[in-house]
C-alpha cells in the first residue's frame, strides 16, 4: 500500500468540515470542533481504498514580492524511505519554468511573480520514479495550483470619452447616457471588483446612479437653456472595494450637449426697411432683402415671410431664401411711376415649424418701396388690333388705325411705321402721325384671306425707344367669282335608252364664301335649248341632273353631244358661268353598262390635265437626254488606237470630217482664181498647202513636170501650164485635180484608211495587205470559195479577168 502526504496548505473538502493531513500520514487531526465522528469516517474511507495521490489543489497568492522562490507545498510518497532512491518528477503547465520541484524531497516552489488576471490557475502532473532504474513507483496524478486574488487592478471604462445629448428645457431626472466600467479583479473573491459610480465634475447640472452609471439631468427646465449654455463636460469616477477607503478608482469624461427646441421666435433686426425699384422691372425682379434673427438653430430657425397688409400687396411678393433664411421681395405686377411712385407694405415673420409648447406673437416690419422713373417706349392702347376691309376696296382706302403714346411724363410725340419684314409685298402703309392704316395695292380674298402685319411706334426725341403691336387684317368677301363645275365629268348615253333618263348628276363650286352659304341654280344655255337632245333638272340642293329628251341615239350618226349648262349663284351681285358637258354615245348592255364608244368620241373626250402633260414632257426630255448620252459614250468608245496589236487588227475607215471654215476661211479656194489664171499663178505654191498643216515631205515631182498616171497604168506627159492663158475654167480644174492626185503629200491630211485585222476567231483570218510582199503581185482569189457560200460571190468577182470588166 502507498500514500502521499500533503503539505501545509493542502486542504480536503469533506462535507462541512475542513481537515489538514499530518505529515506522518498515519492519522488525521480535526481542525474544528466536529472532530471525532468526521475523523473516524475519513479514516474508514482511507482504509477502504488503495492509497495513492490524495491532494486536489494548491493555493498561491498572486503578485508575490519576495526575493526567494515562493513555497507552494510538499509532495511525499510512502515509497520514499529516505534512502535517496526516489525521485520526484513534475510536468504540466509551467513545469520547469514557473514551477519547480525538489526531486529529492518533493518541495514545490514558484519561480516568479504571477498575475491572476493574466492566468487564474495552472494544471500540473506529478509522479515518482526510481533513480537507479527509472521505473515509475507511483502512477502520474494531476493537481491544480490556483492563485489567490488581491485588489491590484483599478476599474476601467469602456470609453475614454463619452458623448451624449439631451433636449434643452428637459425635466429633472431625464436620462442622458449610461457609462460602464469593469474591474479585472476576481468578482467572486471579496469586494475587489465591486464598483460604485460617482460624479466628480458636472454639478449641479447632472447626477449619476452609483450602481448603474446612468447620467441624468439634475436641474429643471428653466435652468437647462441651450441659448445660455450648450455644452457641458462631466467627469465620472468608478471605485472598487464597494467605494470603501483603500479601493482603486477609474475616471472618464462625458461631453453632454443640449439639443435645440423651438423655444425662441424670429425677430426682425429693424422695424422699417426702404427699397427702390425701376418701373421697368419685370416680373420676378428682386427688390430687396429683409432679415430676421432667431436664437434657435437648424429647422427650428426656418422662417416664413408674409405680406399681410399695405397698398402694394398685389404689386409685390415675398419668399424665403432657404440658404440664408432672408425674405426676398420681388415684383409681382408691372410698375408705373406715372400712376403710383411708391408703395408701403407690412410684413410678418414666423417659424416654419412651431412647437405647440411655446406660443409667441409674430414679429412685424414696415417696408417702403419707391418706384423710379425710367424712359419707357411708347405704349399701344391695345395688345393687338383686328381690322376688316372688303376685298374690292380701292387703293388708298383707310383700313383702320392704331394708337400709342409715351407713358413718361414728358409725353414725347410718337411716329408710326410698318415693319416691312411682315409686309414684303408692300400692300399696306400707315400714316406716320395719326396711325391710320391704308391700302397701297388691290387685294384678293380668294388669294390671301388674312394679312398679318406689325406696326412700330417710335419716340421722336429718342428713336431707340420703340414698341411693336401685331395687326390682323381680314378681307371681307364680295361676290366676284362665278360658280363652275365641281369637277370634269365624263358622261355617256346609251344608244337605246328612255326619254327622261338621268345620265349625270352635276354640282358646282364657288371661290367666294357668302355668309349665308352657297346656293346654285342650273339651267340650259339659251343656245342649247333649241332642238336640244338633253334637258337639265335642278335638284334644289346645289346639284342638277342631266336627262335625255328622246329614247334613242345613233353612235354612227353623231357620237358626241355638247350640253351647255348655265350655273348661277344667289349672292349680290349675281355671278354666272356656262359650263359645257360632253356626252358620248356608246353601245351598252341590257343593264346600261357601257361596252363600246367611237374613236371619235374617245378623242373628243376632255384632254389630259396640265400635270399629266407636264409629266409626259419631262419623261420625253429625260429619254432624249439618255439617248444623247448613250450616243456620246458610244462614239467615245469607238475612238480607240488604230492598231492595238498584231493579233487584233480590224478594218476601220476614218471619215473625212474636215468640212472647212466656210466664208470666214481666208485660205479657202477663191473662185476668182479660176477666172484669172495669171493672177493665181503667183499663188500657186502657197495654194497647195493648208494654213494650219504644213507637210513634212517634199513633192515627188516638180510642179510643172509631175507625171500623171493613165487609166491603163502608163505615165502621161506633163501638162503645159501655158494652157492656163486660154481662160478655160474646166481645164484649170482638171489640171489642179491631176496635181493633187499625183502628190502624196497634198492635203487633206486628216484622211486615213486603215486595213485592220478581222480577228483571231474569223475563218477568213486577216484581210489586211500589211503582211503582203507586194500589192501589185498577181492574186489568186479562188481560195475564197472554200470559205463558204458568203464568200463565193466575192471569189467570182475578184477571180475574173480584167477584160470581163472592160
Coordinates of N, CA and C in Angstrom, one line a residue, residues 357-477:
X357 N -45.7 73.7 -27.5 CA -45.4 74.1 -26.1 C -45.0 75.5 -25.9
X358 N -44.6 76.2 -27.0 CA -44.2 77.6 -26.9 C -45.0 78.4 -27.9
X359 N -45.7 79.4 -27.5 CA -46.5 80.2 -28.3 C -46.0 81.7 -28.2
X360 N -45.7 82.3 -29.4 CA -45.2 83.6 -29.4 C -46.0 84.4 -30.5
X361 N -46.0 85.7 -30.3 CA -46.6 86.7 -31.2 C -45.7 86.9 -32.4
X362 N -46.2 87.0 -33.6 CA -45.4 87.2 -34.9 C -44.8 88.6 -34.8
X363 N -43.6 88.6 -35.4 CA -42.8 89.9 -35.5 C -43.2 90.6 -36.8
X364 N -43.4 91.9 -36.7 CA -43.9 92.7 -37.8 C -42.8 93.8 -38.2
X365 N -42.8 94.1 -39.5 CA -41.9 95.2 -40.0 C -42.6 95.9 -41.2
X366 N -42.2 97.2 -41.4 CA -42.8 98.0 -42.4 C -41.8 98.2 -43.5
X367 N -42.2 98.0 -44.8 CA -41.3 98.1 -45.9 C -41.9 99.1 -46.9
X368 N -41.1 100.2 -47.2 CA -41.4 101.2 -48.1 C -40.6 101.1 -49.4
X369 N -41.4 101.0 -50.5 CA -40.7 100.8 -51.8 C -41.0 102.0 -52.7
X370 N -40.0 102.6 -53.2 CA -40.1 103.8 -54.1 C -39.9 103.3 -55.5
X371 N -40.7 103.7 -56.5 CA -40.6 103.4 -57.9 C -39.9 104.5 -58.6
X372 N -38.8 104.1 -59.3 CA -38.0 105.1 -60.0 C -38.5 105.2 -61.5
X373 N -38.5 106.5 -61.9 CA -39.0 106.7 -63.3 C -37.9 106.4 -64.3
X374 N -38.2 105.7 -65.4 CA -37.3 105.4 -66.5 C -38.0 105.8 -67.8
X375 N -37.1 106.0 -68.8 CA -37.7 106.4 -70.1 C -38.2 105.1 -70.8
X376 N -39.5 105.1 -70.9 CA -40.2 103.9 -71.5 C -40.6 104.1 -72.9
X377 N -40.7 103.0 -73.7 CA -41.1 103.1 -75.1 C -42.6 103.4 -75.1
X378 N -43.0 103.8 -76.3 CA -44.5 104.1 -76.4 C -45.3 102.9 -76.1
X379 N -46.5 103.1 -75.6 CA -47.4 102.1 -75.2 C -48.7 102.1 -76.1
X380 N -49.0 101.0 -76.8 CA -50.2 101.0 -77.5 C -51.4 100.8 -76.6
X381 N -52.5 101.3 -77.1 CA -53.7 101.2 -76.2 C -54.4 99.8 -76.3
X382 N -53.9 98.9 -77.2 CA -54.3 97.6 -77.3 C -53.1 96.6 -77.5
X383 N -53.3 95.4 -77.0 CA -52.3 94.4 -77.2 C -52.2 94.0 -78.7
X384 N -53.3 94.0 -79.4 CA -53.3 93.7 -80.8 C -54.5 94.3 -81.4
X385 N -54.5 94.5 -82.8 CA -55.6 95.1 -83.5 C -56.2 94.1 -84.5
X386 N -57.5 94.2 -84.7 CA -58.2 93.4 -85.7 C -58.9 94.4 -86.6
X387 N -58.6 94.4 -87.9 CA -59.2 95.3 -88.9 C -59.8 94.5 -90.0
X388 N -60.9 95.0 -90.6 CA -61.6 94.4 -91.7 C -61.7 95.3 -92.9
X389 N -61.6 94.8 -94.1 CA -61.7 95.6 -95.3 C -62.2 94.7 -96.4
X390 N -63.1 95.2 -97.3 CA -63.6 94.4 -98.4 C -62.5 94.2 -99.4
X391 N -62.6 93.1 -100.1 CA -61.5 92.7 -101.0 C -61.5 93.6 -102.2
X392 N -62.6 94.3 -102.5 CA -62.7 95.2 -103.7 C -62.4 96.6 -103.3
X393 N -61.8 96.9 -102.1 CA -61.5 98.2 -101.7 C -60.5 98.8 -102.6
X394 N -60.6 100.1 -102.9 CA -59.7 100.8 -103.8 C -58.5 101.2 -103.1
X395 N -57.4 101.4 -103.8 CA -56.1 101.8 -103.3 C -56.3 103.1 -102.6
X396 N -55.7 103.2 -101.4 CA -55.8 104.4 -100.6 C -56.9 104.4 -99.5
X397 N -57.8 103.5 -99.5 CA -58.8 103.5 -98.5 C -58.2 103.1 -97.2
X398 N -58.8 103.7 -96.1 CA -58.3 103.5 -94.8 C -58.9 102.2 -94.2
X399 N -58.0 101.3 -93.7 CA -58.5 100.1 -93.2 C -58.8 100.2 -91.7
X400 N -58.0 101.0 -91.0 CA -58.2 101.1 -89.5 C -57.1 102.0 -89.0
X401 N -57.0 102.1 -87.7 CA -55.9 102.9 -87.1 C -55.4 102.3 -85.8
X402 N -54.2 102.7 -85.5 CA -53.6 102.3 -84.2 C -53.3 103.5 -83.4
X403 N -53.1 103.4 -82.1 CA -52.8 104.5 -81.3 C -51.8 104.1 -80.2
X404 N -50.8 104.9 -80.0 CA -49.8 104.7 -79.0 C -49.4 106.0 -78.4
X405 N -48.9 106.0 -77.2 CA -48.5 107.2 -76.5 C -47.3 106.9 -75.6
X406 N -46.5 108.0 -75.3 CA -45.4 107.9 -74.4 C -45.9 107.9 -73.0
X407 N -45.6 106.8 -72.2 CA -46.1 106.7 -70.9 C -45.4 107.6 -69.9
X408 N -44.2 108.2 -70.3 CA -43.4 109.0 -69.4 C -44.1 110.4 -69.3
X409 N -43.6 111.1 -68.3 CA -44.2 112.4 -68.0 C -44.0 113.4 -69.1
X410 N -42.9 113.2 -69.9 CA -42.6 114.1 -71.0 C -43.6 114.1 -72.1
X411 N -44.3 112.9 -72.3 CA -45.3 112.7 -73.3 C -44.7 113.1 -74.7
X412 N -43.6 112.4 -75.1 CA -43.0 112.6 -76.3 C -43.9 112.2 -77.5
X413 N -43.7 112.9 -78.6 CA -44.5 112.6 -79.8 C -44.1 111.2 -80.4
X414 N -45.1 110.5 -81.0 CA -44.8 109.2 -81.5 C -45.0 109.1 -83.0
X415 N -44.1 108.4 -83.7 CA -44.1 108.2 -85.1 C -44.4 106.8 -85.4
X416 N -45.3 106.5 -86.4 CA -45.7 105.1 -86.7 C -45.0 104.7 -88.0
X417 N -44.8 103.4 -88.1 CA -44.2 102.8 -89.3 C -44.6 101.3 -89.3
X418 N -44.5 100.7 -90.5 CA -44.8 99.3 -90.7 C -43.5 98.5 -90.8
X419 N -43.4 97.4 -90.1 CA -42.3 96.6 -90.2 C -42.4 95.8 -91.5
X420 N -41.5 96.2 -92.5 CA -41.7 95.7 -93.8 C -41.3 94.2 -93.9
X421 N -40.7 93.6 -92.9 CA -40.5 92.2 -92.9 C -41.8 91.4 -92.7
X422 N -42.8 92.1 -92.3 CA -44.1 91.5 -92.2 C -45.1 91.9 -93.3
X423 N -44.6 92.8 -94.2 CA -45.4 93.2 -95.4 C -44.4 93.3 -96.6
X424 N -43.9 92.1 -97.0 CA -42.9 92.1 -98.1 C -43.5 92.6 -99.4
X425 N -44.8 92.5 -99.7 CA -45.4 92.9 -100.9 C -45.8 94.4 -100.9
X426 N -45.6 95.0 -99.7 CA -46.0 96.4 -99.6 C -47.4 96.7 -100.0
X427 N -48.3 95.9 -99.3 CA -49.7 96.1 -99.6 C -50.4 97.2 -98.8
X428 N -49.7 97.5 -97.6 CA -50.3 98.5 -96.7 C -49.3 99.5 -96.3
X429 N -49.8 100.6 -95.8 CA -48.9 101.7 -95.2 C -49.7 102.3 -94.1
X430 N -48.9 103.0 -93.2 CA -49.5 103.7 -92.1 C -49.1 105.1 -92.1
X431 N -50.0 106.0 -91.7 CA -49.7 107.4 -91.6 C -48.8 107.6 -90.4
X432 N -47.7 108.3 -90.6 CA -46.7 108.4 -89.5 C -47.2 109.2 -88.4
X433 N -48.1 110.1 -88.6 CA -48.6 111.0 -87.5 C -49.8 110.4 -86.7
X434 N -50.8 109.9 -87.4 CA -52.0 109.6 -86.7 C -52.3 108.1 -86.6
X435 N -51.4 107.2 -87.3 CA -51.5 105.8 -87.2 C -52.6 105.2 -88.0
X436 N -53.1 105.9 -89.1 CA -54.1 105.3 -89.9 C -53.5 104.3 -90.9
X437 N -54.1 103.2 -91.0 CA -53.6 102.1 -91.9 C -54.4 102.2 -93.2
X438 N -53.7 102.3 -94.4 CA -54.5 102.3 -95.7 C -53.8 101.4 -96.7
X439 N -54.5 101.2 -97.8 CA -54.1 100.3 -98.8 C -53.1 100.9 -99.8
X440 N -52.1 100.1 -100.2 CA -51.2 100.5 -101.3 C -51.5 99.8 -102.6
X441 N -52.1 98.6 -102.5 CA -52.4 97.8 -103.7 C -53.7 97.1 -103.5
X442 N -54.2 96.6 -104.6 CA -55.5 95.9 -104.6 C -55.3 94.5 -103.9
X443 N -56.4 94.1 -103.3 CA -56.4 92.8 -102.6 C -57.3 91.8 -103.2
X444 N -57.1 90.5 -102.9 CA -58.0 89.5 -103.4 C -58.1 88.5 -102.3
X445 N -59.3 88.3 -101.8 CA -59.6 87.4 -100.7 C -59.4 86.0 -101.0
X446 N -59.7 85.6 -102.3 CA -59.5 84.3 -102.7 C -58.0 83.9 -102.8
X447 N -57.2 84.8 -102.9 CA -55.7 84.5 -102.9 C -55.2 84.5 -101.5
X448 N -55.5 85.5 -100.7 CA -55.0 85.6 -99.3 C -56.1 86.2 -98.5
X449 N -56.8 85.4 -97.6 CA -57.9 85.9 -96.9 C -57.4 86.8 -95.6
X450 N -56.2 86.6 -95.1 CA -55.7 87.3 -93.9 C -54.4 87.9 -94.2
X451 N -54.1 89.0 -93.6 CA -52.8 89.7 -93.7 C -52.4 90.0 -92.3
X452 N -51.2 89.6 -91.9 CA -50.7 89.9 -90.5 C -49.5 90.8 -90.6
X453 N -49.6 92.0 -90.1 CA -48.5 92.9 -90.2 C -48.2 93.4 -88.8
X454 N -47.0 94.1 -88.6 CA -46.6 94.6 -87.4 C -46.3 96.1 -87.5
X455 N -46.8 96.9 -86.6 CA -46.7 98.3 -86.7 C -45.8 98.8 -85.5
X456 N -44.8 99.6 -85.8 CA -43.9 100.1 -84.8 C -44.2 101.6 -84.5
X457 N -44.2 101.8 -83.2 CA -44.3 103.2 -82.6 C -43.0 103.6 -82.0
X458 N -42.4 104.8 -82.5 CA -41.1 105.2 -82.1 C -41.2 106.7 -81.6
X459 N -40.5 107.0 -80.5 CA -40.5 108.3 -80.0 C -39.7 109.2 -80.9
X460 N -40.1 110.4 -81.1 CA -39.4 111.4 -81.9 C -38.1 111.7 -81.3
X461 N -38.0 112.0 -80.1 CA -36.8 112.5 -79.4 C -35.8 111.4 -79.0
X462 N -36.3 110.2 -79.0 CA -35.4 109.1 -78.6 C -35.8 107.9 -79.5
X463 N -35.2 107.8 -80.7 CA -35.6 106.7 -81.6 C -35.3 105.3 -81.1
X464 N -34.5 105.2 -80.1 CA -34.2 103.9 -79.5 C -35.4 103.3 -78.7
X465 N -36.3 104.2 -78.3 CA -37.5 103.8 -77.6 C -38.6 103.5 -78.6
X466 N -38.9 102.2 -78.8 CA -39.9 101.8 -79.8 C -40.6 100.6 -79.3
X467 N -41.8 100.4 -79.8 CA -42.6 99.2 -79.4 C -43.3 98.7 -80.6
X468 N -43.8 97.5 -80.6 CA -44.4 96.9 -81.8 C -45.8 96.3 -81.3
X469 N -46.7 96.3 -82.3 CA -48.0 95.7 -82.0 C -48.4 94.9 -83.2
X470 N -49.0 93.7 -83.1 CA -49.5 93.0 -84.2 C -50.9 93.5 -84.7
X471 N -51.0 93.6 -86.0 CA -52.3 94.0 -86.6 C -52.8 92.9 -87.6
X472 N -54.0 92.4 -87.3 CA -54.6 91.3 -88.1 C -55.6 91.9 -89.0
X473 N -55.5 91.8 -90.3 CA -56.4 92.4 -91.3 C -57.1 91.2 -92.0
X474 N -58.4 91.3 -91.9 CA -59.3 90.2 -92.5 C -60.0 90.8 -93.7
X475 N -59.9 90.2 -94.9 CA -60.5 90.6 -96.1 C -62.0 90.1 -96.1
X476 N -62.9 91.0 -96.3 CA -64.3 90.6 -96.4 C -64.7 90.2 -97.8
X477 N -65.4 89.2 -98.0 CA -65.7 88.6 -99.3 C -66.8 89.4 -100.0

